[in-house]
Amino acid sequence: MRTRSPFRTLSSYGTRWSANRRIAIVAAAVVVLLAAAGVIALLTGARNSRPAPDTAVPAPSGSPSASEAAPKPSSGSGSVPKPPQIAEPVAYAKAAARMLWSYDTRDTSRDRQLAGMRAWMTTEPKYTDWASVSGQVPDPLLWSRMADQDQHATTHVAEGHYPGAFKEALAEDPSAITEAYIYVVTVNGTQQIAWKKGGGGAEDRAVTLAVQCRPGHDCALAGIAPSVTQ
């Protein structure tokens, strides 16, 4: 049986990048590259207009607040892995996508899921778009219903790459990225979902991420683009 995960595609829960965060991230990634319309569309384009797929547990009409702060649980982050010490944008983006597409409601509360995800974000307020990441987690009611079914998901990441528009824009002005060192990376993979009584399925996934990798520092996640660009 092939089904859809409650996480859906990574833009399906209605969280847009805030205007200030979007402007900051776009400016950091493509400053002085305004002529590269493809890159501007990459980070500011409209969200995918495809109908939302069915889910293993139907989603309620509400969604998490775009400004929801990450809670700080007393111990651990459940099944959410710690961010890796990686200084290469594509490798970090692949690890981040694996983290975003994987979850286990059997041993991880929603608060711990959010706290674990928050640890992957850049600590520079000017360039972090937490709303685009926290918005991927279902609301408390849906998370509870998923937990009732022992719902969990694992991920196989197939590949990651810089979108063509980003590479072209960067080639035109290589120095443009040196203000904030934010790279645009698209990752493709497959998510395997399972729940009680042998239920489960798999589906292809794709996401475009903004990743900050300053020289001499490990990379960090800056945000999730509202649409995927290959």
mmCIF file of C-alpha atoms in Angstrom:
data_model
loop_
_atom_site.group_PDB
_atom_site.id
_atom_site.type_symbol
_atom_site.label_atom_id
_atom_site.label_comp_id
_atom_site.label_asym_id
_atom_site.label_seq_id
_atom_site.Cartn_x
_atom_site.Cartn_y
_atom_site.Cartn_z
ATOM 1 C CA MET A 1 0.000 0.000 0.000
ATOM 2 C CA ARG A 2 1.454 3.341 -0.995
ATOM 3 C CA THR A 3 0.474 6.298 1.147
ATOM 4 C CA ARG A 4 1.464 9.804 2.052
ATOM 5 C CA SER A 5 3.175 10.921 5.202
ATOM 6 C CA PRO A 6 1.547 13.464 7.542
ATOM 7 C CA PHE A 7 4.626 15.621 6.878
ATOM 8 C CA ARG A 8 3.543 15.735 3.207
ATOM 9 C CA THR A 9 5.739 17.820 0.971
ATOM 10 C CA LEU A 10 7.779 20.300 2.910
ATOM 11 C CA SER A 11 5.674 23.291 1.943
ATOM 12 C CA SER A 12 2.244 21.765 2.489
ATOM 13 C CA TYR A 13 1.560 23.039 5.992
ATOM 14 C CA GLY A 14 1.094 26.629 4.876
ATOM 15 C CA THR A 15 4.229 28.210 6.291
ATOM 16 C CA ARG A 16 5.720 30.859 4.045
ATOM 17 C CA TRP A 17 9.035 32.492 4.658
ATOM 18 C CA SER A 18 8.381 35.773 6.487
ATOM 19 C CA ALA A 19 9.104 38.851 4.413
ATOM 20 C CA ASN A 20 12.117 39.924 6.458
ATOM 21 C CA ARG A 21 13.637 36.438 6.604
ATOM 22 C CA ARG A 22 13.005 35.842 2.913
ATOM 23 C CA ILE A 23 14.635 39.128 1.965
ATOM 24 C CA ALA A 24 17.634 38.443 4.207
ATOM 25 C CA ILE A 25 18.181 34.925 2.891
ATOM 26 C CA VAL A 26 17.698 35.909 -0.732
ATOM 27 C CA ALA A 27 20.056 38.843 -0.292
ATOM 28 C CA ALA A 28 22.643 36.606 1.338
ATOM 29 C CA ALA A 29 22.424 33.912 -1.336
ATOM 30 C CA VAL A 30 22.081 36.065 -4.439
ATOM 31 C CA VAL A 31 23.079 39.624 -3.533
ATOM 32 C CA VAL A 32 24.166 41.573 -6.628
ATOM 33 C CA LEU A 33 22.615 38.793 -8.721
ATOM 34 C CA LEU A 34 19.263 40.447 -9.294
ATOM 35 C CA ALA A 35 19.547 39.822 -13.015
ATOM 36 C CA ALA A 36 19.452 36.095 -12.329
ATOM 37 C CA ALA A 37 15.673 35.791 -12.336
ATOM 38 C CA GLY A 38 15.800 32.055 -11.882
ATOM 39 C CA VAL A 39 17.493 32.366 -8.489
ATOM 40 C CA ILE A 40 15.090 35.038 -7.300
ATOM 41 C CA ALA A 41 12.202 32.779 -8.306
ATOM 42 C CA LEU A 42 13.871 29.925 -6.458
ATOM 43 C CA LEU A 43 13.575 31.572 -3.058
ATOM 44 C CA THR A 44 10.604 33.900 -3.511
ATOM 45 C CA GLY A 45 8.397 32.072 -5.994
ATOM 46 C CA ALA A 46 4.891 30.935 -5.212
ATOM 47 C CA ARG A 47 4.458 27.649 -3.407
ATOM 48 C CA ASN A 48 3.760 24.533 -5.424
ATOM 49 C CA SER A 49 0.136 24.576 -6.591
ATOM 50 C CA ARG A 50 -0.291 20.788 -6.702
ATOM 51 C CA PRO A 51 -3.174 19.440 -4.574
ATOM 52 C CA ALA A 52 -2.133 18.168 -1.162
ATOM 53 C CA PRO A 53 -1.785 14.375 -1.167
ATOM 54 C CA ASP A 54 -3.651 12.021 1.129
ATOM 55 C CA THR A 55 -2.045 11.303 4.470
ATOM 56 C CA ALA A 56 -1.800 8.261 6.664
ATOM 57 C CA VAL A 57 -3.588 10.267 9.367
ATOM 58 C CA PRO A 58 -5.821 13.088 8.042
ATOM 59 C CA ALA A 59 -4.534 16.542 8.914
ATOM 60 C CA PRO A 60 -6.796 18.989 10.742
ATOM 61 C CA SER A 61 -7.592 22.349 9.254
ATOM 62 C CA GLY A 62 -5.245 24.238 11.568
ATOM 63 C CA SER A 63 -1.467 24.474 11.302
ATOM 64 C CA PRO A 64 1.362 25.452 13.652
ATOM 65 C CA SER A 65 1.990 29.116 14.243
ATOM 66 C CA ALA A 66 4.649 30.517 11.952
ATOM 67 C CA SER A 67 6.313 32.142 14.951
ATOM 68 C CA GLU A 68 6.261 29.032 17.156
ATOM 69 C CA ALA A 69 9.346 28.915 19.341
ATOM 70 C CA ALA A 70 11.242 25.675 19.772
ATOM 71 C CA PRO A 71 10.622 24.177 23.214
ATOM 72 C CA LYS A 72 13.507 23.082 25.391
ATOM 73 C CA PRO A 73 12.799 19.618 26.789
ATOM 74 C CA SER A 74 14.529 18.570 29.989
ATOM 75 C CA SER A 75 16.488 15.752 28.382
ATOM 76 C CA GLY A 76 17.327 14.605 24.879
ATOM 77 C CA SER A 77 15.538 15.079 21.581
ATOM 78 C CA GLY A 78 14.113 11.623 21.028
ATOM 79 C CA SER A 79 14.768 10.242 17.572
ATOM 80 C CA VAL A 80 16.009 13.524 16.061
ATOM 81 C CA PRO A 81 19.739 13.201 15.303
ATOM 82 C CA LYS A 82 22.216 15.857 16.334
ATOM 83 C CA PRO A 83 23.508 18.077 13.514
ATOM 84 C CA PRO A 84 26.680 16.658 11.960
ATOM 85 C CA GLN A 85 29.977 18.486 11.929
ATOM 86 C CA ILE A 86 30.107 19.030 8.181
ATOM 87 C CA ALA A 87 31.611 22.018 6.392
ATOM 88 C CA GLU A 88 30.403 21.175 2.859
ATOM 89 C CA PRO A 89 26.986 22.571 1.797
ATOM 90 C CA VAL A 90 25.647 19.645 -0.254
ATOM 91 C CA ALA A 91 26.665 17.036 2.328
ATOM 92 C CA TYR A 92 25.051 19.046 5.117
ATOM 93 C CA ALA A 93 21.890 19.624 3.097
ATOM 94 C CA LYS A 94 21.569 15.881 2.482
ATOM 95 C CA ALA A 95 21.882 15.214 6.211
ATOM 96 C CA ALA A 96 19.354 17.961 6.974
ATOM 97 C CA ALA A 97 16.844 16.556 4.471
ATOM 98 C CA ARG A 98 17.208 13.114 6.046
ATOM 99 C CA MET A 99 16.484 14.672 9.433
ATOM 100 C CA LEU A 100 13.462 16.601 8.142
ATOM 101 C CA TRP A 101 11.894 13.562 6.507
ATOM 102 C CA SER A 102 12.475 11.161 9.420
ATOM 103 C CA TYR A 103 10.527 10.957 12.670
ATOM 104 C CA ASP A 104 9.341 8.453 15.263
ATOM 105 C CA THR A 105 6.267 9.258 17.329
ATOM 106 C CA ARG A 106 6.876 6.120 19.402
ATOM 107 C CA ASP A 107 9.734 7.696 21.343
ATOM 108 C CA THR A 108 9.669 11.375 20.414
ATOM 109 C CA SER A 109 7.187 13.999 21.564
ATOM 110 C CA ARG A 110 6.310 16.897 19.310
ATOM 111 C CA ASP A 111 8.229 19.272 21.610
ATOM 112 C CA ARG A 112 11.331 17.123 21.384
ATOM 113 C CA GLN A 113 10.972 16.895 17.611
ATOM 114 C CA LEU A 114 10.975 20.681 17.390
ATOM 115 C CA ALA A 115 13.864 21.057 19.831
ATOM 116 C CA GLY A 116 15.928 18.547 17.904
ATOM 117 C CA MET A 117 15.243 20.322 14.614
ATOM 118 C CA ARG A 118 16.077 23.720 16.111
ATOM 119 C CA ALA A 119 19.601 22.533 16.895
ATOM 120 C CA TRP A 120 20.287 22.304 13.144
ATOM 121 C CA MET A 121 19.599 26.010 12.540
ATOM 122 C CA THR A 122 22.158 28.778 12.133
ATOM 123 C CA THR A 123 22.539 30.881 15.261
ATOM 124 C CA GLU A 124 22.671 34.107 13.239
ATOM 125 C CA PRO A 125 19.211 35.700 13.693
ATOM 126 C CA LYS A 126 19.538 37.731 10.515
ATOM 127 C CA TYR A 127 19.722 34.614 8.365
ATOM 128 C CA THR A 128 17.670 32.001 10.183
ATOM 129 C CA ASP A 129 14.118 31.210 9.072
ATOM 130 C CA TRP A 130 12.883 28.950 11.856
ATOM 131 C CA ALA A 131 9.249 29.337 10.780
ATOM 132 C CA SER A 132 9.910 27.543 7.490
ATOM 133 C CA VAL A 133 11.382 24.592 9.392
ATOM 134 C CA SER A 134 9.089 24.368 12.429
ATOM 135 C CA GLY A 135 6.125 24.574 10.072
ATOM 136 C CA GLN A 136 6.973 21.096 8.789
ATOM 137 C CA VAL A 137 5.900 19.505 12.083
ATOM 138 C CA PRO A 138 2.185 18.662 12.335
ATOM 139 C CA ASP A 139 0.130 20.454 14.977
ATOM 140 C CA PRO A 140 -0.226 18.894 18.453
ATOM 141 C CA LEU A 141 -3.518 17.153 17.680
ATOM 142 C CA LEU A 142 -2.238 15.482 14.538
ATOM 143 C CA TRP A 143 1.043 14.503 16.217
ATOM 144 C CA SER A 144 -0.981 12.866 19.001
ATOM 145 C CA ARG A 145 -3.050 10.920 16.481
ATOM 146 C CA MET A 146 0.129 9.803 14.726
ATOM 147 C CA ALA A 147 1.548 8.652 18.077
ATOM 148 C CA ASP A 148 -1.598 6.626 18.720
ATOM 149 C CA GLN A 149 -0.731 4.683 15.574
ATOM 150 C CA ASP A 150 3.004 4.357 16.399
ATOM 151 C CA GLN A 151 3.708 6.203 13.175
ATOM 152 C CA HIS A 152 7.351 6.579 12.168
ATOM 153 C CA ALA A 153 9.374 7.263 9.052
ATOM 154 C CA THR A 154 12.876 6.664 7.762
ATOM 155 C CA THR A 155 14.557 8.217 4.763
ATOM 156 C CA HIS A 156 16.947 7.298 1.988
ATOM 157 C CA VAL A 157 18.631 10.336 0.433
ATOM 158 C CA ALA A 158 19.536 9.706 -3.196
ATOM 159 C CA GLU A 159 21.433 12.866 -4.070
ATOM 160 C CA GLY A 160 21.905 16.586 -3.489
ATOM 161 C CA HIS A 161 23.002 19.333 -5.854
ATOM 162 C CA TYR A 162 23.108 23.062 -6.464
ATOM 163 C CA PRO A 163 20.173 24.096 -8.703
ATOM 164 C CA GLY A 164 21.190 25.301 -12.124
ATOM 165 C CA ALA A 165 19.940 28.846 -11.523
ATOM 166 C CA PHE A 166 22.015 29.149 -8.376
ATOM 167 C CA LYS A 167 25.172 27.852 -10.066
ATOM 168 C CA GLU A 168 24.716 30.223 -12.979
ATOM 169 C CA ALA A 169 24.162 33.205 -10.715
ATOM 170 C CA LEU A 170 27.160 32.332 -8.566
ATOM 171 C CA ALA A 171 29.352 31.922 -11.654
ATOM 172 C CA GLU A 172 28.429 35.434 -12.758
ATOM 173 C CA ASP A 173 29.524 36.934 -9.431
ATOM 174 C CA PRO A 174 31.424 34.490 -7.171
ATOM 175 C CA SER A 175 32.015 37.155 -4.524
ATOM 176 C CA ALA A 176 28.294 37.688 -3.979
ATOM 177 C CA ILE A 177 28.040 34.833 -1.533
ATOM 178 C CA THR A 178 30.779 36.047 0.803
ATOM 179 C CA GLU A 179 28.504 38.217 2.955
ATOM 180 C CA ALA A 180 26.663 35.348 4.629
ATOM 181 C CA TYR A 181 27.900 32.198 2.843
ATOM 182 C CA ILE A 182 24.412 30.832 2.273
ATOM 183 C CA TYR A 183 24.137 28.164 -0.410
ATOM 184 C CA VAL A 184 21.023 26.865 -2.143
ATOM 185 C CA VAL A 185 20.871 23.063 -2.348
ATOM 186 C CA THR A 186 18.168 20.738 -3.673
ATOM 187 C CA VAL A 187 17.962 17.224 -2.230
ATOM 188 C CA ASN A 188 16.046 14.228 -3.594
ATOM 189 C CA GLY A 189 15.235 11.026 -1.740
ATOM 190 C CA THR A 190 12.616 8.523 -0.630
ATOM 191 C CA GLN A 191 10.646 8.422 2.616
ATOM 192 C CA GLN A 192 9.444 5.128 4.062
ATOM 193 C CA ILE A 193 6.535 5.419 6.498
ATOM 194 C CA ALA A 194 5.081 2.732 8.781
ATOM 195 C CA TRP A 195 2.462 2.377 11.524
ATOM 196 C CA LYS A 196 0.534 -0.246 13.473
ATOM 197 C CA LYS A 197 -0.719 -3.522 11.998
ATOM 198 C CA GLY A 198 1.810 -3.521 9.195
ATOM 199 C CA GLY A 199 0.614 -0.333 7.533
ATOM 200 C CA GLY A 200 3.129 1.593 5.497
ATOM 201 C CA GLY A 201 4.312 2.895 2.179
ATOM 202 C CA ALA A 202 6.944 4.998 0.476
ATOM 203 C CA GLU A 203 7.125 8.074 -1.686
ATOM 204 C CA ASP A 204 9.715 10.238 -3.380
ATOM 205 C CA ARG A 205 10.743 13.473 -1.676
ATOM 206 C CA ALA A 206 12.440 16.657 -2.834
ATOM 207 C CA VAL A 207 13.316 19.874 -1.005
ATOM 208 C CA THR A 208 15.353 23.000 -1.657
ATOM 209 C CA LEU A 209 17.270 24.231 1.382
ATOM 210 C CA ALA A 210 19.245 27.329 2.276
ATOM 211 C CA VAL A 211 22.438 26.206 4.055
ATOM 212 C CA GLN A 212 24.980 28.495 5.705
ATOM 213 C CA CYS A 213 28.600 27.334 5.544
ATOM 214 C CA ARG A 214 31.030 29.993 6.683
ATOM 215 C CA PRO A 215 34.736 29.255 6.112
ATOM 216 C CA GLY A 216 36.249 27.518 9.110
ATOM 217 C CA HIS A 217 32.852 26.634 10.589
ATOM 218 C CA ASP A 218 30.449 23.725 10.371
ATOM 219 C CA CYS A 219 27.392 24.266 8.192
ATOM 220 C CA ALA A 220 23.936 25.080 9.575
ATOM 221 C CA LEU A 221 20.432 25.172 8.173
ATOM 222 C CA ALA A 222 19.079 28.637 7.341
ATOM 223 C CA GLY A 223 15.645 27.746 5.989
ATOM 224 C CA ILE A 224 13.474 25.814 3.561
ATOM 225 C CA ALA A 225 12.458 27.281 0.210
ATOM 226 C CA PRO A 226 8.680 27.464 -0.430
ATOM 227 C CA SER A 227 9.065 25.469 -3.640
ATOM 228 C CA VAL A 228 11.524 22.956 -5.065
ATOM 229 C CA THR A 229 13.893 23.941 -7.855
ATOM 230 C CA GLN A 230 15.949 21.279 -9.554
#
